[in-house]
């Protein structure tokens, strides 16, 4: 909801094995999304903004992956 409310058209959220989070968004306000997710998750994250959905790679434009156990 935070991603859509700040204009992201698609995204990939990846939780790494060490618990850190990396986010790629297509469109949207990257600074507002970073603030909202940092507040929600309680930790800093990496964020990258691309212009078009196709730049997120193959697959669904909204996805979450976790390598954490």
PDB file of C-alpha atoms in Angstrom:
ATOM      1  CA  UNK A   1       0.000   0.000   0.000  1.00  0.00           C
ATOM      2  CA  UNK A   2       2.864   2.386   0.784  1.00  0.00           C
ATOM      3  CA  UNK A   3       4.353   1.793  -2.646  1.00  0.00           C
ATOM      4  CA  UNK A   4       1.123   2.436  -4.540  1.00  0.00           C
ATOM      5  CA  UNK A   5       0.118   5.412  -2.415  1.00  0.00           C
ATOM      6  CA  UNK A   6       3.357   7.143  -3.440  1.00  0.00           C
ATOM      7  CA  UNK A   7       2.885   6.442  -7.144  1.00  0.00           C
ATOM      8  CA  UNK A   8       4.911   3.295  -7.822  1.00  0.00           C
ATOM      9  CA  UNK A   9       3.525   1.411 -10.822  1.00  0.00           C
ATOM     10  CA  UNK A  10       5.451  -1.767 -10.021  1.00  0.00           C
ATOM     11  CA  UNK A  11       8.181  -2.951  -7.676  1.00  0.00           C
ATOM     12  CA  UNK A  12      10.485  -5.657  -6.446  1.00  0.00           C
ATOM     13  CA  UNK A  13      11.147  -5.904  -2.709  1.00  0.00           C
ATOM     14  CA  UNK A  14      13.924  -8.276  -1.672  1.00  0.00           C
ATOM     15  CA  UNK A  15      14.783  -9.207   1.888  1.00  0.00           C
ATOM     16  CA  UNK A  16      18.317 -10.543   1.974  1.00  0.00           C
ATOM     17  CA  UNK A  17      19.618 -13.320   4.221  1.00  0.00           C
ATOM     18  CA  UNK A  18      21.103 -10.722   6.590  1.00  0.00           C
ATOM     19  CA  UNK A  19      17.690  -9.025   6.907  1.00  0.00           C
ATOM     20  CA  UNK A  20      18.556  -5.956   4.828  1.00  0.00           C
ATOM     21  CA  UNK A  21      16.001  -4.831   2.260  1.00  0.00           C
ATOM     22  CA  UNK A  22      16.470  -3.681  -1.337  1.00  0.00           C
ATOM     23  CA  UNK A  23      13.599  -2.110  -3.268  1.00  0.00           C
ATOM     24  CA  UNK A  24      13.315  -1.325  -6.992  1.00  0.00           C
ATOM     25  CA  UNK A  25      10.350   0.744  -8.093  1.00  0.00           C
ATOM     26  CA  UNK A  26       8.988   1.739 -11.486  1.00  0.00           C
ATOM     27  CA  UNK A  27       7.767   5.317 -11.280  1.00  0.00           C
ATOM     28  CA  UNK A  28       6.672   6.950  -8.068  1.00  0.00           C
ATOM     29  CA  UNK A  29       8.314   9.176  -5.494  1.00  0.00           C
ATOM     30  CA  UNK A  30      11.440   7.292  -4.373  1.00  0.00           C
ATOM     31  CA  UNK A  31      12.144   9.606  -1.422  1.00  0.00           C
ATOM     32  CA  UNK A  32       8.601   9.329  -0.023  1.00  0.00           C
ATOM     33  CA  UNK A  33       8.620   5.558  -0.505  1.00  0.00           C
ATOM     34  CA  UNK A  34      12.002   5.246   1.220  1.00  0.00           C
ATOM     35  CA  UNK A  35      10.741   7.282   4.199  1.00  0.00           C
ATOM     36  CA  UNK A  36       7.499   5.285   4.476  1.00  0.00           C
ATOM     37  CA  UNK A  37       9.168   1.871   4.198  1.00  0.00           C
ATOM     38  CA  UNK A  38      11.985   2.795   6.577  1.00  0.00           C
ATOM     39  CA  UNK A  39       9.390   3.860   9.160  1.00  0.00           C
ATOM     40  CA  UNK A  40       7.306   0.716   8.565  1.00  0.00           C
ATOM     41  CA  UNK A  41      10.218  -1.727   8.610  1.00  0.00           C
ATOM     42  CA  UNK A  42      12.239   0.043  11.284  1.00  0.00           C
ATOM     43  CA  UNK A  43      15.481  -0.155   9.335  1.00  0.00           C
ATOM     44  CA  UNK A  44      17.191   1.603   6.445  1.00  0.00           C
ATOM     45  CA  UNK A  45      16.845   0.187   2.958  1.00  0.00           C
ATOM     46  CA  UNK A  46      18.298   0.553  -0.501  1.00  0.00           C
ATOM     47  CA  UNK A  47      15.960   1.962  -3.123  1.00  0.00           C
ATOM     48  CA  UNK A  48      16.381   2.260  -6.877  1.00  0.00           C
ATOM     49  CA  UNK A  49      13.876   3.960  -9.160  1.00  0.00           C
ATOM     50  CA  UNK A  50      13.445   3.069 -12.820  1.00  0.00           C
ATOM     51  CA  UNK A  51      11.143   4.757 -15.297  1.00  0.00           C
ATOM     52  CA  UNK A  52       9.320   1.802 -16.878  1.00  0.00           C
ATOM     53  CA  UNK A  53       7.852  -1.494 -15.662  1.00  0.00           C
ATOM     54  CA  UNK A  54       9.894  -3.460 -18.195  1.00  0.00           C
ATOM     55  CA  UNK A  55      13.053  -2.274 -16.418  1.00  0.00           C
ATOM     56  CA  UNK A  56      12.090  -4.344 -13.352  1.00  0.00           C
ATOM     57  CA  UNK A  57      12.759  -7.525 -15.330  1.00  0.00           C
ATOM     58  CA  UNK A  58      10.591 -10.464 -16.242  1.00  0.00           C
ATOM     59  CA  UNK A  59       7.735 -11.620 -14.087  1.00  0.00           C
ATOM     60  CA  UNK A  60       4.986  -9.852 -12.200  1.00  0.00           C
ATOM     61  CA  UNK A  61       5.427  -6.108 -11.688  1.00  0.00           C
ATOM     62  CA  UNK A  62       4.727  -6.505  -7.945  1.00  0.00           C
ATOM     63  CA  UNK A  63       6.803  -9.052  -6.152  1.00  0.00           C
ATOM     64  CA  UNK A  64       8.456  -9.830  -2.852  1.00  0.00           C
ATOM     65  CA  UNK A  65      11.350 -12.224  -2.305  1.00  0.00           C
ATOM     66  CA  UNK A  66      12.998 -13.247   0.923  1.00  0.00           C
ATOM     67  CA  UNK A  67      16.262 -15.076   1.504  1.00  0.00           C
ATOM     68  CA  UNK A  68      15.850 -14.744   5.285  1.00  0.00           C
ATOM     69  CA  UNK A  69      15.301 -17.938   7.200  1.00  0.00           C
TER      70      UNK A  69
END
